[in-house]
mmCIF file of C-alpha atoms in Angstrom:
data_model
loop_
_atom_site.group_PDB
_atom_site.id
_atom_site.type_symbol
_atom_site.label_atom_id
_atom_site.label_comp_id
_atom_site.label_asym_id
_atom_site.label_seq_id
_atom_site.Cartn_x
_atom_site.Cartn_y
_atom_site.Cartn_z
ATOM 1 C CA MET Y 1 46.527 33.290 20.761
ATOM 2 C CA LEU Y 2 50.940 26.982 14.072
ATOM 3 C CA PRO Y 3 51.563 24.255 11.871
ATOM 4 C CA LEU Y 4 55.143 23.241 14.280
ATOM 5 C CA LEU Y 5 53.858 22.702 17.601
ATOM 6 C CA VAL Y 6 49.990 22.252 16.185
ATOM 7 C CA LEU Y 7 48.688 24.224 19.202
ATOM 8 C CA VAL Y 8 44.752 25.900 19.667
ATOM 9 C CA LEU Y 9 45.798 27.947 22.720
ATOM 10 C CA VAL Y 10 43.695 30.705 24.036
ATOM 11 C CA ALA Y 11 44.783 31.288 27.313
ATOM 12 C CA GLY Y 12 42.589 34.397 28.193
ATOM 13 C CA CYS Y 13 41.388 32.823 24.797
ATOM 14 C CA SER Y 14 38.767 30.102 25.708
ATOM 15 C CA GLY Y 15 39.154 28.356 22.318
ATOM 16 C CA ALA Y 16 39.253 31.333 20.000
ATOM 17 C CA PRO Y 17 42.026 30.257 17.986
ATOM 18 C CA GLU Y 18 43.033 33.855 16.244
ATOM 19 C CA ALA Y 19 43.080 34.993 20.053
ATOM 20 C CA ASP Y 20 45.809 36.059 21.390
ATOM 21 C CA ASP Y 21 45.380 36.372 25.125
ATOM 22 C CA PRO Y 22 47.483 34.257 26.215
ATOM 23 C CA ASP Y 23 47.421 31.528 23.158
ATOM 24 C CA PRO Y 24 50.741 30.806 21.526
ATOM 25 C CA THR Y 25 49.816 28.689 18.553
ATOM 26 C CA GLY Y 26 53.430 27.728 17.506
ATOM 27 C CA THR Y 27 56.387 28.941 15.882
ATOM 28 C CA PRO Y 28 54.791 32.192 14.700
ATOM 29 C CA SER Y 29 55.749 34.251 11.808
ATOM 30 C CA VAL Y 30 57.182 38.048 11.674
ATOM 31 C CA SER Y 31 56.872 40.932 10.299
ATOM 32 C CA PRO Y 32 58.986 42.657 7.882
ATOM 33 C CA PRO Y 33 61.108 44.649 11.342
ATOM 34 C CA SER Y 34 59.406 48.105 12.354
ATOM 35 C CA VAL Y 35 63.176 49.183 13.213
ATOM 36 C CA SER Y 36 65.686 47.275 12.121
ATOM 37 C CA SER Y 37 66.515 44.229 10.742
ATOM 38 C CA SER Y 38 70.193 43.507 12.131
ATOM 39 C CA PRO Y 39 71.183 41.154 13.669
ATOM 40 C CA THR Y 40 70.665 39.510 17.084
ATOM 41 C CA ALA Y 41 73.820 39.536 18.489
ATOM 42 C CA VAL Y 42 73.183 41.301 21.871
ATOM 43 C CA PRO Y 43 75.669 44.736 22.345
ATOM 44 C CA PRO Y 44 77.515 44.644 26.079
ATOM 45 C CA ALA Y 45 74.979 47.588 26.472
ATOM 46 C CA VAL Y 46 71.636 45.779 26.225
ATOM 47 C CA GLU Y 47 73.197 42.684 28.502
ATOM 48 C CA SER Y 48 74.138 45.271 30.637
ATOM 49 C CA GLU Y 49 70.794 46.586 30.748
ATOM 50 C CA ARG Y 50 69.019 43.203 31.132
ATOM 51 C CA GLU Y 51 71.167 42.016 33.747
ATOM 52 C CA ASP Y 52 70.038 45.197 36.094
ATOM 53 C CA LEU Y 53 66.472 44.604 34.729
ATOM 54 C CA ALA Y 54 66.712 40.873 35.829
ATOM 55 C CA ASP Y 55 67.702 42.074 39.628
ATOM 56 C CA LEU Y 56 65.290 44.385 40.057
ATOM 57 C CA ALA Y 57 62.829 41.360 38.927
ATOM 58 C CA GLU Y 58 63.790 39.347 41.333
ATOM 59 C CA LYS Y 59 63.915 42.223 44.262
ATOM 60 C CA ALA Y 60 60.578 43.138 43.933
ATOM 61 C CA ALA Y 61 59.443 39.046 43.331
ATOM 62 C CA THR Y 62 61.343 38.176 46.500
ATOM 63 C CA GLU Y 63 60.164 40.858 48.805
ATOM 64 C CA ALA Y 64 56.957 41.535 47.070
ATOM 65 C CA PRO Y 65 54.697 40.401 50.264
ATOM 66 C CA SER Y 66 52.838 37.099 50.642
ATOM 67 C CA ALA Y 67 49.326 37.577 51.880
ATOM 68 C CA THR Y 68 47.634 35.483 54.379
ATOM 69 C CA VAL Y 69 46.707 32.645 52.961
ATOM 70 C CA ALA Y 70 46.074 29.245 54.234
ATOM 71 C CA PRO Y 71 48.926 26.668 52.263
ATOM 72 C CA TYR Y 72 46.833 24.662 50.524
ATOM 73 C CA PRO Y 73 47.256 20.378 50.646
ATOM 74 C CA ALA Y 74 47.956 20.013 46.810
ATOM 75 C CA PRO Y 75 47.800 21.840 43.343
ATOM 76 C CA VAL Y 76 44.815 24.173 42.695
ATOM 77 C CA LEU Y 77 42.953 23.834 40.189
ATOM 78 C CA GLY Y 78 42.025 27.826 38.204
ATOM 79 C CA GLY Y 79 41.230 29.863 35.215
ATOM 80 C CA ASP Y 80 41.999 33.111 33.413
ATOM 81 C CA ILE Y 81 40.573 35.482 31.288
ATOM 82 C CA SER Y 82 39.979 38.000 29.371
ATOM 83 C CA TRP Y 83 38.680 40.127 26.403
ATOM 84 C CA PRO Y 84 37.643 36.130 24.636
ATOM 85 C CA GLN Y 85 35.092 36.350 28.138
ATOM 86 C CA CYS Y 86 33.283 39.514 27.019
ATOM 87 C CA PRO Y 87 29.713 39.184 26.067
ATOM 88 C CA LYS Y 88 29.773 39.520 21.876
ATOM 89 C CA GLY Y 89 30.734 42.535 20.236
ATOM 90 C CA LEU Y 90 32.620 44.512 21.950
ATOM 91 C CA GLY Y 91 35.918 45.604 21.365
ATOM 92 C CA ILE Y 92 38.508 46.859 18.750
ATOM 93 C CA PRO Y 93 37.991 46.036 15.294
ATOM 94 C CA GLU Y 94 40.356 43.269 14.870
ATOM 95 C CA LYS Y 95 39.962 41.522 18.494
ATOM 96 C CA ARG Y 96 36.215 42.105 18.738
ATOM 97 C CA THR Y 97 34.791 39.462 21.968
ATOM 98 C CA LEU Y 98 33.752 36.460 22.070
ATOM 99 C CA GLY Y 99 31.333 35.898 24.866
ATOM 100 C CA MET Y 100 33.741 32.603 26.113
ATOM 101 C CA PRO Y 101 32.399 30.811 29.217
ATOM 102 C CA MET Y 102 34.129 31.212 32.793
ATOM 103 C CA PRO Y 103 36.328 29.691 34.766
ATOM 104 C CA LEU Y 104 34.677 25.928 35.919
ATOM 105 C CA PRO Y 105 33.412 26.302 39.751
ATOM 106 C CA GLN Y 106 35.852 24.561 40.645
ATOM 107 C CA ALA Y 107 38.578 27.645 39.917
ATOM 108 C CA ARG Y 108 40.083 28.456 43.679
ATOM 109 C CA TYR Y 109 41.932 31.620 41.389
ATOM 110 C CA VAL Y 110 41.934 34.072 38.604
ATOM 111 C CA VAL Y 111 44.474 35.077 35.769
ATOM 112 C CA VAL Y 112 42.356 37.804 34.476
ATOM 113 C CA GLY Y 113 43.682 40.049 31.106
ATOM 114 C CA LEU Y 114 44.191 43.179 30.664
ATOM 115 C CA THR Y 115 44.226 44.044 26.729
ATOM 116 C CA ASN Y 116 42.065 43.699 24.613
ATOM 117 C CA GLY Y 117 44.905 42.392 22.425
ATOM 118 C CA PRO Y 118 47.933 44.164 22.200
ATOM 119 C CA GLY Y 119 48.889 47.693 24.382
ATOM 120 C CA PHE Y 120 47.294 50.404 24.837
ATOM 121 C CA HIS Y 121 43.900 48.596 24.669
ATOM 122 C CA VAL Y 122 41.940 47.628 27.883
ATOM 123 C CA ASN Y 123 40.035 44.562 28.205
ATOM 124 C CA PRO Y 124 36.317 46.318 27.499
ATOM 125 C CA CYS Y 125 34.796 44.307 30.439
ATOM 126 C CA LEU Y 126 37.739 44.283 33.370
ATOM 127 C CA ALA Y 127 36.200 46.007 35.434
ATOM 128 C CA ASP Y 128 33.255 43.518 35.732
ATOM 129 C CA GLN Y 129 35.088 41.111 35.114
ATOM 130 C CA VAL Y 130 37.194 41.688 38.060
ATOM 131 C CA ALA Y 131 33.721 42.184 40.063
ATOM 132 C CA TRP Y 132 33.131 38.434 38.982
ATOM 133 C CA VAL Y 133 35.866 37.484 41.192
ATOM 134 C CA ARG Y 134 35.491 39.395 43.641
ATOM 135 C CA GLU Y 135 31.503 37.774 44.081
ATOM 136 C CA ARG Y 136 32.603 34.452 44.460
ATOM 137 C CA ARG Y 137 36.049 35.938 46.179
ATOM 138 C CA LEU Y 138 38.299 34.213 44.745
ATOM 139 C CA LEU Y 139 41.835 34.331 44.109
ATOM 140 C CA VAL Y 140 42.781 36.801 42.077
ATOM 141 C CA SER Y 141 45.825 38.068 39.293
ATOM 142 C CA ALA Y 142 47.280 40.217 36.137
ATOM 143 C CA TYR Y 143 48.452 39.628 32.593
ATOM 144 C CA ALA Y 144 48.230 42.296 29.616
ATOM 145 C CA VAL Y 145 50.100 40.674 26.008
ATOM 146 C CA ALA Y 146 52.820 42.804 25.788
ATOM 147 C CA SER Y 147 53.418 43.878 21.330
ATOM 148 C CA PHE Y 148 55.627 46.555 19.428
ATOM 149 C CA PRO Y 149 54.178 49.225 18.282
ATOM 150 C CA GLN Y 150 52.561 50.882 15.939
ATOM 151 C CA GLY Y 151 54.991 53.605 14.581
ATOM 152 C CA ASP Y 152 52.396 57.038 16.263
ATOM 153 C CA GLU Y 153 53.179 54.963 19.151
ATOM 154 C CA LEU Y 154 56.609 54.925 18.572
ATOM 155 C CA ALA Y 155 56.468 58.252 18.347
ATOM 156 C CA ARG Y 156 53.875 59.120 20.992
ATOM 157 C CA TYR Y 157 55.993 57.362 24.155
ATOM 158 C CA GLY Y 158 59.345 57.107 22.689
ATOM 159 C CA GLN Y 159 60.840 59.495 25.078
ATOM 160 C CA ASP Y 160 58.640 59.090 27.267
ATOM 161 C CA GLY Y 161 60.111 56.950 30.491
ATOM 162 C CA PRO Y 162 63.093 55.941 32.142
ATOM 163 C CA TYR Y 163 65.547 55.417 29.111
ATOM 164 C CA ASP Y 164 67.154 57.585 26.726
ATOM 165 C CA GLY Y 165 65.338 57.466 23.755
ATOM 166 C CA GLY Y 166 68.173 58.931 21.742
ATOM 167 C CA SER Y 167 68.485 55.403 20.644
ATOM 168 C CA LYS Y 168 65.441 53.069 19.473
ATOM 169 C CA LEU Y 169 66.427 50.580 21.647
ATOM 170 C CA ASP Y 170 65.596 52.923 24.343
ATOM 171 C CA ALA Y 171 62.491 54.655 21.883
ATOM 172 C CA LEU Y 172 61.696 50.903 22.226
ATOM 173 C CA ARG Y 173 62.033 50.160 25.974
ATOM 174 C CA ASN Y 174 60.069 53.613 27.394
ATOM 175 C CA VAL Y 175 56.715 51.753 24.514
ATOM 176 C CA GLY Y 176 57.182 48.540 26.790
ATOM 177 C CA TYR Y 177 57.318 50.975 29.653
ATOM 178 C CA GLN Y 178 54.463 53.540 29.399
ATOM 179 C CA GLN Y 179 52.513 50.375 28.154
ATOM 180 C CA ALA Y 180 52.532 48.468 31.648
ATOM 181 C CA LEU Y 181 51.948 51.565 32.833
ATOM 182 C CA PHE Y 182 48.623 52.494 30.738
ATOM 183 C CA ASN Y 183 48.280 48.774 32.651
ATOM 184 C CA VAL Y 184 48.611 49.499 35.785
ATOM 185 C CA ALA Y 185 46.661 52.389 35.074
ATOM 186 C CA SER Y 186 43.627 50.339 34.025
ATOM 187 C CA MET Y 187 43.811 47.941 37.378
ATOM 188 C CA LYS Y 188 43.327 50.693 39.342
ATOM 189 C CA ASP Y 189 40.643 51.379 37.421
ATOM 190 C CA ALA Y 190 39.286 47.926 37.836
ATOM 191 C CA ARG Y 191 40.140 47.763 41.527
ATOM 192 C CA LEU Y 192 41.607 44.959 40.393
ATOM 193 C CA GLN Y 193 44.771 44.000 43.318
ATOM 194 C CA THR Y 194 47.644 41.693 42.907
ATOM 195 C CA PRO Y 195 50.836 41.171 43.836
ATOM 196 C CA PHE Y 196 51.561 39.853 40.839
ATOM 197 C CA VAL Y 197 51.699 40.866 37.144
ATOM 198 C CA TRP Y 198 52.123 38.447 34.321
ATOM 199 C CA VAL Y 199 53.535 38.919 31.269
ATOM 200 C CA ASP Y 200 52.364 37.750 27.838
ATOM 201 C CA VAL Y 201 55.131 37.317 25.248
ATOM 202 C CA GLU Y 202 53.804 35.905 21.996
ATOM 203 C CA PRO Y 203 52.985 36.228 18.331
ATOM 204 C CA VAL Y 204 49.938 38.960 18.750
ATOM 205 C CA PRO Y 205 47.774 38.282 15.093
ATOM 206 C CA ASP Y 206 47.213 41.747 12.973
ATOM 207 C CA PHE Y 207 49.931 43.411 15.658
ATOM 208 C CA PRO Y 208 52.557 41.399 14.586
ATOM 209 C CA TRP Y 209 56.010 41.827 15.988
ATOM 210 C CA SER Y 210 58.859 42.856 14.254
ATOM 211 C CA SER Y 211 61.935 40.641 12.515
ATOM 212 C CA ASP Y 212 64.673 42.414 15.072
ATOM 213 C CA LEU Y 213 64.654 39.505 17.920
ATOM 214 C CA VAL Y 214 67.235 42.218 19.832
ATOM 215 C CA ALA Y 215 64.492 45.172 19.672
ATOM 216 C CA ASN Y 216 61.506 43.334 20.405
ATOM 217 C CA ALA Y 217 63.166 42.346 23.360
ATOM 218 C CA ALA Y 218 63.436 45.779 23.924
ATOM 219 C CA VAL Y 219 60.016 46.528 24.188
ATOM 220 C CA VAL Y 220 59.364 43.084 26.734
ATOM 221 C CA GLU Y 221 62.557 45.174 29.153
ATOM 222 C CA GLY Y 222 60.990 48.465 29.664
ATOM 223 C CA ALA Y 223 57.784 46.658 29.723
ATOM 224 C CA ALA Y 224 58.847 44.661 32.841
ATOM 225 C CA ARG Y 225 60.800 47.018 34.151
ATOM 226 C CA GLY Y 226 57.211 49.403 34.248
ATOM 227 C CA TYR Y 227 55.843 47.080 35.879
ATOM 228 C CA VAL Y 228 58.623 46.934 39.354
ATOM 229 C CA ASP Y 229 59.170 50.429 39.133
ATOM 230 C CA GLY Y 230 55.002 50.211 39.525
ATOM 231 C CA GLY Y 231 55.407 47.973 42.718
ATOM 232 C CA TYR Y 232 54.266 44.623 41.481
ATOM 233 C CA ALA Y 233 56.533 41.814 41.129
ATOM 234 C CA ILE Y 234 56.507 40.151 37.831
ATOM 235 C CA GLY Y 235 56.607 36.727 35.032
ATOM 236 C CA VAL Y 236 56.340 35.412 31.737
ATOM 237 C CA TYR Y 237 53.300 33.720 29.546
ATOM 238 C CA SER Y 238 53.946 32.009 26.946
ATOM 239 C CA THR Y 239 56.076 28.793 25.624
ATOM 240 C CA PRO Y 240 59.617 28.517 25.068
ATOM 241 C CA ALA Y 241 59.512 28.242 21.222
ATOM 242 C CA LEU Y 242 56.708 31.495 20.949
ATOM 243 C CA TRP Y 243 59.816 33.062 23.712
ATOM 244 C CA GLU Y 244 62.948 32.799 21.895
ATOM 245 C CA GLY Y 245 61.017 33.467 18.492
ATOM 246 C CA VAL Y 246 59.714 36.829 19.304
ATOM 247 C CA VAL Y 247 62.289 38.169 21.454
ATOM 248 C CA GLY Y 248 65.476 35.333 21.297
ATOM 249 C CA GLY Y 249 67.956 34.829 23.989
ATOM 250 C CA LEU Y 250 66.282 37.166 26.436
ATOM 251 C CA GLU Y 251 66.328 35.337 29.665
ATOM 252 C CA LEU Y 252 65.304 37.704 32.986
ATOM 253 C CA GLY Y 253 64.951 34.710 35.338
ATOM 254 C CA VAL Y 254 61.608 35.590 36.861
ATOM 255 C CA PRO Y 255 58.217 32.905 38.033
ATOM 256 C CA GLU Y 256 56.881 31.099 34.183
ATOM 257 C CA TRP Y 257 53.606 30.477 33.634
ATOM 258 C CA ARG Y 258 53.372 27.679 30.673
ATOM 259 C CA ALA Y 259 51.169 27.022 28.313
ATOM 260 C CA ALA Y 260 51.134 24.104 27.078
ATOM 261 C CA GLY Y 261 47.272 24.483 24.889
ATOM 262 C CA GLU Y 262 44.253 21.982 24.039
ATOM 263 C CA THR Y 263 45.450 18.924 25.839
ATOM 264 C CA SER Y 264 45.300 17.716 29.015
ATOM 265 C CA ARG Y 265 46.098 18.758 32.745
ATOM 266 C CA ALA Y 266 48.277 15.795 33.309
ATOM 267 C CA GLU Y 267 50.240 17.251 29.047
ATOM 268 C CA ALA Y 268 50.145 21.225 32.115
ATOM 269 C CA GLU Y 269 51.267 19.733 34.231
ATOM 270 C CA SER Y 270 54.468 18.273 32.520
ATOM 271 C CA ARG Y 271 55.147 21.587 31.399
ATOM 272 C CA CYS Y 272 55.771 22.015 34.694
ATOM 273 C CA GLY Y 273 59.226 20.485 33.924
ATOM 274 C CA ASP Y 274 63.205 21.792 33.175
ATOM 275 C CA ASP Y 275 62.692 20.474 30.218
ATOM 276 C CA TRP Y 276 59.906 23.509 29.439
ATOM 277 C CA VAL Y 277 62.001 26.226 31.228
ATOM 278 C CA ILE Y 278 61.429 29.695 28.780
ATOM 279 C CA GLN Y 279 63.782 31.919 30.040
ATOM 280 C CA GLY Y 280 65.712 30.514 33.643
ATOM 281 C CA GLY Y 281 62.702 31.635 36.182
ATOM 282 C CA PRO Y 282 60.881 29.062 37.854
ATOM 283 C CA ALA Y 283 57.283 27.156 36.903
ATOM 284 C CA VAL Y 284 54.808 28.847 38.478
ATOM 285 C CA LEU Y 285 51.524 27.880 36.721
ATOM 286 C CA ALA Y 286 50.366 25.157 33.792
ATOM 287 C CA GLN Y 287 47.726 25.521 31.263
ATOM 288 C CA TRP Y 288 45.808 24.703 29.139
ATOM 289 C CA VAL Y 289 42.394 23.814 26.989
ATOM 290 C CA GLU Y 290 39.672 21.865 27.985
ATOM 291 C CA ALA Y 291 36.466 22.279 27.274
ATOM 292 C CA ASP Y 292 36.245 25.186 25.593
ATOM 293 C CA ARG Y 293 37.805 27.280 29.064
ATOM 294 C CA ASP Y 294 41.819 28.240 30.047
ATOM 295 C CA GLN Y 295 42.304 25.557 33.071
ATOM 296 C CA ASN Y 296 45.351 26.431 35.409
ATOM 297 C CA ILE Y 297 47.296 24.026 37.951
ATOM 298 C CA THR Y 298 49.831 25.294 40.341
ATOM 299 C CA CYS Y 299 53.561 24.186 39.806
ATOM 300 C CA GLY Y 300 55.684 22.658 42.376
ATOM 301 C CA GLU Y 301 55.442 24.159 45.531
ATOM 302 C CA ALA Y 302 52.557 27.038 44.126
ATOM 303 C CA HIS Y 303 49.976 26.148 46.700
ATOM 304 C CA LEU Y 304 51.664 26.461 49.491
ATOM 305 C CA ASP Y 305 51.870 30.835 49.481
ATOM 306 C CA LEU Y 306 49.316 31.310 46.965
ATOM 307 C CA GLY Y 307 49.785 35.098 48.716
ATOM 308 C CA ALA Y 308 52.645 35.946 46.623
ATOM 309 C CA TRP Y 309 51.628 35.502 43.464
ATOM 310 C CA PHE Y 310 47.705 36.444 43.861
ATOM 311 C CA HIS Y 311 45.287 38.571 46.003
ATOM 312 C CA GLN Y 312 42.424 37.682 48.085
ATOM 313 C CA TYR Y 313 38.893 38.907 47.861
#
C-alpha cells in the first residue's frame, strides 16, 4: 500500500499504488526514529510480554465460537475493501477516497477495512460498505492498519491502557491498544459483526514507522491485545519482508493473511505454502490484485470452517 519486491499490492486499495490498506509494495523505507535508535535486540521483559500476548491471541483464536456456516467443498473466493472503494473525495487529506470498484459478484466473503490509512482515522464510508455486504448476505470480516503514533497521539494515549506508561515501550503498547479500541468502537457504530480482526502491518505512506523495530513491535503488540481484550480472535496481514522490515522478528503465532501483489490467483495460492510464513502462524487467506480489485482465496482447510473467520449476514 518498493523497488526490491516490485509489487503493486492494494488490499483495500484496488490498484492505487500509494494506498496502504492493506497494500505491501516491497521492502519499506523507514524514517528517523520517533522514539529511540536503540538496537533491535529483544530485552527479556519484552520477550516475556510477547509470549504472554501470543498465549492470549492463541486462546482467543481457539475459543472464538464458529458460527453455523456450511463448509465449502473447495477454496472460496472473496474480496476486501476499505476507504479506496468509497466515493471519491472523502477521507483525510493524505488518503482521499478513490471510488475503486467493489468486489466481484462471485465473491462469497468480504474483509472490510476499518481505517482511513493510519490508526485513529475511520474508514469514511464504513457503515455504507457494511450495509453493502449485509444487503448481499455475504460473509464478512474486518481488518485495520496499525501505525506508529504521531507525537500528539503518544502524549494522549501513552498512559491510557493496561500497560505501565512509565516506559517508552509500554507507552507505545498503550497507543496500539487504543488504536484497537478505536476500531472496535467503529465496528460497533457501523454494525459490523465479526469473530475475527486482521491486523495490517506494513509501511504506511505519509505516516511512517520509526526505525526502531522493537518500538514498532510494541505498537503492534498493544493493538493485538486490544482486539483480544475486546473479544476478537486476531490474525495478521503482511508479507514476510514487510513484517520483518517493520517489526523485526516479532512472532505472535497467529493466523496469517498473505499478500501476493498484482499477479494471479495461482501465485496467491502459492503464498499459502510454508515458504511464505510471516510470523509463525497458519495461512488462512491469500490475496492478489486483478482487474482493479483486491481478490482473495482461502488457504488450506479454511473453507471447511468459514465461521471461525467470518460472520454470515
